[in-house]
mmCIF file of C-alpha atoms in Angstrom:
data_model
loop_
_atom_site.group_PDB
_atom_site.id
_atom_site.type_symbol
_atom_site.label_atom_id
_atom_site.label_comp_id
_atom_site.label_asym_id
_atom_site.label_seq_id
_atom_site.Cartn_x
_atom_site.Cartn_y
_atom_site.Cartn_z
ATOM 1 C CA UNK A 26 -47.556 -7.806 30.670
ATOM 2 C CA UNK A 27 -44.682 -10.280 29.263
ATOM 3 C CA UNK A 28 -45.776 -10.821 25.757
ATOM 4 C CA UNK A 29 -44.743 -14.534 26.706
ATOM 5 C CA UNK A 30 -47.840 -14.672 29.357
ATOM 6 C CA UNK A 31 -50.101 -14.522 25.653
ATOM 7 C CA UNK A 32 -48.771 -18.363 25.444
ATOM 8 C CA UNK A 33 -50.247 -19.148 28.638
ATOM 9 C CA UNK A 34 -53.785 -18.905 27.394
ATOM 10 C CA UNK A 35 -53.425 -21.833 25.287
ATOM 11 C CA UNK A 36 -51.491 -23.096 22.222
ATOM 12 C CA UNK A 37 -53.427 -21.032 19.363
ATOM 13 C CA UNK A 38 -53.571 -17.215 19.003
ATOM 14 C CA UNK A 39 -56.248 -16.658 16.115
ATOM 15 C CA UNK A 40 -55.339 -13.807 13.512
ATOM 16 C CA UNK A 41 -58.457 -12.373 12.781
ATOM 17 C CA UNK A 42 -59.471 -9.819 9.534
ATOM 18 C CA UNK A 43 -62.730 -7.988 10.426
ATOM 19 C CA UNK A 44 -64.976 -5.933 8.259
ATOM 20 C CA UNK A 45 -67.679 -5.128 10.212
ATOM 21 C CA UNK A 46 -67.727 -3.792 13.352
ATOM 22 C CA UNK A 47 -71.318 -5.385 14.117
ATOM 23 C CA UNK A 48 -69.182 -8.823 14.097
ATOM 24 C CA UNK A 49 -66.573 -7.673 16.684
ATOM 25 C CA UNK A 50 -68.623 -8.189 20.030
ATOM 26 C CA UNK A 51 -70.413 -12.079 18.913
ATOM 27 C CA UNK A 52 -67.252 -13.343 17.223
ATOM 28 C CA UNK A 53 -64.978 -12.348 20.154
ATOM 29 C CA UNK A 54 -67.745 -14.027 22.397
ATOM 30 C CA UNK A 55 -67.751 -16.772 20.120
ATOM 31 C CA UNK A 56 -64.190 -17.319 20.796
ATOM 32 C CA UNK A 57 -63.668 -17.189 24.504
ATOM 33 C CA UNK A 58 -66.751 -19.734 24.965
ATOM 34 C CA UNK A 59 -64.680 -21.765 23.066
ATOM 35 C CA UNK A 60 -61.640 -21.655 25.198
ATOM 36 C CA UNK A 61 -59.529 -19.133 23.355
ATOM 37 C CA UNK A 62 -59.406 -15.849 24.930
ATOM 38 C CA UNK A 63 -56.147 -13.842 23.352
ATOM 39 C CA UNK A 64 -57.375 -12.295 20.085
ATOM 40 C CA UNK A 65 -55.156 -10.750 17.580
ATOM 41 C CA UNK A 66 -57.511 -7.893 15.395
ATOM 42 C CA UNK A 67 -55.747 -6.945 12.222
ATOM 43 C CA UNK A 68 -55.040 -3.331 11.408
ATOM 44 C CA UNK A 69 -56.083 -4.507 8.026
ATOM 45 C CA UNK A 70 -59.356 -3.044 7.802
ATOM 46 C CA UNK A 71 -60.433 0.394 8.184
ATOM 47 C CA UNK A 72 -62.921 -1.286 10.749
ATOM 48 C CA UNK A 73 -60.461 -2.857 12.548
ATOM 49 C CA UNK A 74 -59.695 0.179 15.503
ATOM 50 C CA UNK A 75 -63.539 0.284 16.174
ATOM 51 C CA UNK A 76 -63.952 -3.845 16.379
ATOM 52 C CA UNK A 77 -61.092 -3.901 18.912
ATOM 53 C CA UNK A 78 -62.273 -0.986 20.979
ATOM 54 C CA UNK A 79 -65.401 -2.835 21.066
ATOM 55 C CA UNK A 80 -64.446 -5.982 22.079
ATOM 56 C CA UNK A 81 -62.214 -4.361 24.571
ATOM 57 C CA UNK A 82 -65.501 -2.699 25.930
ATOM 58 C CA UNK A 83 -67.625 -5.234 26.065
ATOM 59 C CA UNK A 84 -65.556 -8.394 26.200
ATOM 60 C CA UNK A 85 -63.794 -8.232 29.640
ATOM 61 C CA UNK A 86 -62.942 -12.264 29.435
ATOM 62 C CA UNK A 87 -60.904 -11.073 26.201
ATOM 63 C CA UNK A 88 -57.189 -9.990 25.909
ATOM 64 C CA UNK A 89 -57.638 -8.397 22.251
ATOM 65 C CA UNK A 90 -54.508 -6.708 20.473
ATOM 66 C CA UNK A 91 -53.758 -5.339 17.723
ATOM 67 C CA UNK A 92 -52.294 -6.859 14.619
ATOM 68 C CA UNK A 93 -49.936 -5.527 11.760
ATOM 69 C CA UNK A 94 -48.704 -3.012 13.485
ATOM 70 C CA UNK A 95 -46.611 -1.085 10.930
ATOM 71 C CA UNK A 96 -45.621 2.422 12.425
ATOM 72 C CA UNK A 97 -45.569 4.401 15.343
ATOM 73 C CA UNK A 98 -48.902 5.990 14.516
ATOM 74 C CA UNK A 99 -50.164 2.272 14.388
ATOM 75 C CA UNK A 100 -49.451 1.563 17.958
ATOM 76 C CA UNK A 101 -50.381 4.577 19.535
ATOM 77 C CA UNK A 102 -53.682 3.662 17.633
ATOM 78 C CA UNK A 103 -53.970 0.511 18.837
ATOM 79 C CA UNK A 104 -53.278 1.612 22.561
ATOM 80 C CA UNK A 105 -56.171 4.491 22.134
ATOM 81 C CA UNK A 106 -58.638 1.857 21.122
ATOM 82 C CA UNK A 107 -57.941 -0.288 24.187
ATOM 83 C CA UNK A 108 -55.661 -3.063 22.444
ATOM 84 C CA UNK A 109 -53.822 -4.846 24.965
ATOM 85 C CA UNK A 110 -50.869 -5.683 23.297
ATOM 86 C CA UNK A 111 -49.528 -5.636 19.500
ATOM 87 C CA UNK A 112 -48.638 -7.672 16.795
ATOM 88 C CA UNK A 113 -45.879 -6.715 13.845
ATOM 89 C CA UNK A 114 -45.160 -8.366 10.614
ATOM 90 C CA UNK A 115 -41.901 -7.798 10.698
ATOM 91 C CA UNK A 116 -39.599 -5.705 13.097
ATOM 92 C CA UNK A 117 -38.029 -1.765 12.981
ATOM 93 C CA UNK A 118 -36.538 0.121 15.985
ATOM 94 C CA UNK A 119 -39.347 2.657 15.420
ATOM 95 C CA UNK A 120 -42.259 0.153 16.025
ATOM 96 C CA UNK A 121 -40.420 -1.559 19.098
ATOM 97 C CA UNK A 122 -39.712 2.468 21.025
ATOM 98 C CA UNK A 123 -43.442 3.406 19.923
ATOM 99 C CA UNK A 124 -44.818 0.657 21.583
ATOM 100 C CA UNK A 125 -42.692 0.655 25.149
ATOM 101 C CA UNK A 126 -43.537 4.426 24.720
ATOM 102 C CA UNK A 127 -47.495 3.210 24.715
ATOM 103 C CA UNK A 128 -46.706 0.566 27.351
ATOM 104 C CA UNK A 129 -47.872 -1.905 24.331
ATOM 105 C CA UNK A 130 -46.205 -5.494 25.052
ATOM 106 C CA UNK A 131 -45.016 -6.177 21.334
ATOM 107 C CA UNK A 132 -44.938 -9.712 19.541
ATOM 108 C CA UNK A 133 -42.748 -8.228 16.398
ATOM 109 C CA UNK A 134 -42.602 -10.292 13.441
ATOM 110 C CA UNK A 135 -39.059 -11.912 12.010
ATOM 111 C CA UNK A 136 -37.897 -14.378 9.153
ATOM 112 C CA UNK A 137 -34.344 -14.260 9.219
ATOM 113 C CA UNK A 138 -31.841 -14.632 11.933
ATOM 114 C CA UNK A 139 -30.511 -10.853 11.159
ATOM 115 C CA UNK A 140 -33.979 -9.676 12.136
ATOM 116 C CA UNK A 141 -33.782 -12.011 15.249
ATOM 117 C CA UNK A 142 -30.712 -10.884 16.289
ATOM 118 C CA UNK A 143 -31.862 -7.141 16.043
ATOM 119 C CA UNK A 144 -35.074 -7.804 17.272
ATOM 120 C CA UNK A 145 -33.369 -9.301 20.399
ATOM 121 C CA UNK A 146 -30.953 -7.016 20.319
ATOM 122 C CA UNK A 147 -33.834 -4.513 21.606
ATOM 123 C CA UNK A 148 -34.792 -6.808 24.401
ATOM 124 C CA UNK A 149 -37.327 -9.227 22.262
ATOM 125 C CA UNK A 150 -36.843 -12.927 22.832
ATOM 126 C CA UNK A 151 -40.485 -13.591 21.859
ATOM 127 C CA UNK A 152 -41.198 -13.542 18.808
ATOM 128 C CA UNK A 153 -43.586 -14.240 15.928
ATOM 129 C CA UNK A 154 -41.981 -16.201 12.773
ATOM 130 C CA UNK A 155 -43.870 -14.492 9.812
ATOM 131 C CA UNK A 156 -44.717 -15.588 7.133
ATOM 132 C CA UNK A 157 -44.266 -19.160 8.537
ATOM 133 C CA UNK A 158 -44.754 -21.856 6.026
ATOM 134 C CA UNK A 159 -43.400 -20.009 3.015
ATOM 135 C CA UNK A 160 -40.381 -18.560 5.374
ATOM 136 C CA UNK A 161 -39.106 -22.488 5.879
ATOM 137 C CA UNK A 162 -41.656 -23.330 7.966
ATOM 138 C CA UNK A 163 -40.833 -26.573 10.730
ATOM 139 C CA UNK A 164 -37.104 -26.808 9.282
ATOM 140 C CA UNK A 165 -35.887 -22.960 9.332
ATOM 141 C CA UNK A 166 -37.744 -23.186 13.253
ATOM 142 C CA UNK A 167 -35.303 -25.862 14.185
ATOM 143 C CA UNK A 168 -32.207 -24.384 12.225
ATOM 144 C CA UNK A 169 -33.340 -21.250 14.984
ATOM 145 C CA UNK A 170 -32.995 -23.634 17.429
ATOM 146 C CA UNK A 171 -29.352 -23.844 17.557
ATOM 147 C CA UNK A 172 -27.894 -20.409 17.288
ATOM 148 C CA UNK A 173 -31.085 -18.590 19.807
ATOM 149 C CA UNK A 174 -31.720 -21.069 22.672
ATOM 150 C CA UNK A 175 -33.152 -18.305 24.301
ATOM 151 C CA UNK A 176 -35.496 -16.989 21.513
ATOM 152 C CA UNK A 177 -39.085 -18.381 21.597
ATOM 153 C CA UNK A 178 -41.663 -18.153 18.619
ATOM 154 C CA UNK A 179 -44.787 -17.683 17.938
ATOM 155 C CA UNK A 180 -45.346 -18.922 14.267
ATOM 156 C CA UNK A 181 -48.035 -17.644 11.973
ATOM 157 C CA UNK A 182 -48.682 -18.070 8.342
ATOM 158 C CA UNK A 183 -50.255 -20.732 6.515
ATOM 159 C CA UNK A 184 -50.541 -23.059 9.693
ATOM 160 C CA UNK A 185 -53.770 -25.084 9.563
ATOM 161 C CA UNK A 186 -55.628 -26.911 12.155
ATOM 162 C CA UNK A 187 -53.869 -30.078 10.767
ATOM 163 C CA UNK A 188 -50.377 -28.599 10.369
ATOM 164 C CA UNK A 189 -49.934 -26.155 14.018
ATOM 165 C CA UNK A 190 -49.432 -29.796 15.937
ATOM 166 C CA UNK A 191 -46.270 -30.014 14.480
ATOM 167 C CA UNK A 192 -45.356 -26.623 14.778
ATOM 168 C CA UNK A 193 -46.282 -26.907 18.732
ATOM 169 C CA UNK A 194 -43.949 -30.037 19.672
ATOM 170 C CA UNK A 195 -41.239 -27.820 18.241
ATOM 171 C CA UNK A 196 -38.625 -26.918 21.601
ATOM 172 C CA UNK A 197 -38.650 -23.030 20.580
ATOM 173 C CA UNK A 198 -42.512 -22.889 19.576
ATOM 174 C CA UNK A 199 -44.843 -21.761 22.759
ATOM 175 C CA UNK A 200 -48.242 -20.538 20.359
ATOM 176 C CA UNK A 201 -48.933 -20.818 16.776
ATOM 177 C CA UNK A 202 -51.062 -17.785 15.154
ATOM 178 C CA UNK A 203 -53.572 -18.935 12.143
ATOM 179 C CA UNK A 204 -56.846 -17.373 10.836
ATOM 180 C CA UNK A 205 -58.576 -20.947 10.177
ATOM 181 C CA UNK A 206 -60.708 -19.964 13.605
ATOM 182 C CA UNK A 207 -62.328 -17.030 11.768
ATOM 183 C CA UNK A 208 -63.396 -18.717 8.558
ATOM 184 C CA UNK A 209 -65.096 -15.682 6.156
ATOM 185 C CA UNK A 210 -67.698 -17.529 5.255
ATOM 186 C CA UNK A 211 -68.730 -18.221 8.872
ATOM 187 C CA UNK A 212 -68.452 -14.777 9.634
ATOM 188 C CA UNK A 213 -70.276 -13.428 6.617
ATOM 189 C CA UNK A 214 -72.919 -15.922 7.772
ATOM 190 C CA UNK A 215 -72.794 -15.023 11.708
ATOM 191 C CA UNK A 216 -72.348 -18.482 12.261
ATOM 192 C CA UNK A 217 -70.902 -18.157 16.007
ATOM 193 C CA UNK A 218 -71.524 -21.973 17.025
ATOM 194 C CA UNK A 219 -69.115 -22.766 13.731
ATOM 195 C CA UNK A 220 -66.451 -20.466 15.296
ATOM 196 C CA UNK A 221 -67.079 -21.729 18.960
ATOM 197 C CA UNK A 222 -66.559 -25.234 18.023
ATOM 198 C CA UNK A 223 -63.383 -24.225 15.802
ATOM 199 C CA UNK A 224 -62.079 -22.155 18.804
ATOM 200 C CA UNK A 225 -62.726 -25.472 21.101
ATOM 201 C CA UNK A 226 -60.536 -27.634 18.660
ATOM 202 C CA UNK A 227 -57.911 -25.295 18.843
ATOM 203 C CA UNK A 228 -57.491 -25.124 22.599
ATOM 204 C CA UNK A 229 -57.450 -28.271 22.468
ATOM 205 C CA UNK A 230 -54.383 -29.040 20.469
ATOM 206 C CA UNK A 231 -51.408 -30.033 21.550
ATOM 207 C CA UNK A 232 -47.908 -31.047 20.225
#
């Protein structure tokens, strides 16, 4: 899979922090009823392996990956447990060979236009702009713009429900990433209506 086609499931690709497995299975159903079916599982948690293994078990209308992917040992990881593609906060040679190696499509993280260049110097022109408000935000995206054309991002961090429509009209933006689909407090609560209707918001939006 082109990490690109992971845009063509609709504009928002929620980030999600899990610490219970038990939640995995409803919230991921909770999600795709609402229209969003590419789900990003943190490796933040020592949950996190088991709640995408799960989901990728028992939620076939899912495409779940894996998030901060960090490490060779990370991806391989994430590939065991049936992640379909991964996530990195930022970018090193290492993560980009261990995930070809794992036939992992890889979304790797940049904030600078060094790290695009060497990210797209190993044959990434998608990419996620992390941290994304507090790395320039809609400015630095359009100062992008100019020098890499050909780059497209995906930009995550600190984008709200009321903020990623003006991320998305951006010419070089295809997805925005944000965790304001998997509120804690609805998942602490199991409140999976909350999360559907959040989910149906958010494939809703548009530029």
């Amino acid at each position: 899979m082109d990490p690109l086609e992971l845009a063509g499931h609709g504009p928002v690709i929620p980030v999600i922090v899990l610490q219970r497995v038990a939640d995995a299975v409803p919230l991921a159903r909770a999600l795709v009823a609402g229209g969003v079916r590419v789900l990003e599982v943190t490796l933040r948690t020592p949950a996190a392996l088991a709640c995408i293994e799960a989901i990728a078990r028992e939620v076939p209308d899912a495409i779940v990956g894996a998030g901060t992917v960090r490490s060779a040992a990370d991806a391989r990881a994430a590939r065991d447990a049936g992640a379909r593609f991964a996530v990195s906060p930022g970018y090193t040679g290492e993560v980009g060979a261990a995930c070809r190696d794992a036939g992992l499509p890889l979304l790797p993280g940049v904030a600078t236009a060094s790290e695009v260049m060497r990210a797209q110097a190993d044959g990434y022109s998608f990419l996620k702009f992390f941290p994304a408000t507090a790395a320039g935000g809609i400015p630095m995206l359009r100062a992008l713009s100019g020098p890499f054309p050909d780059v497209a991002f995906c930009p995550t961090g600190g984008i709200t429900a009321e903020t990623a429509p003006q991320f998305l009209v951006l010419s070089n933006v295809r997805v925005v990433g944000g965790s304001w689909l998997t509120p804690a407090d609805a998942l602490d609560a199991g409140d999976w209506p909350r999360i559907t209707a959040l989910a149906r918001e958010a494939a809703a939006l548009r530029g």
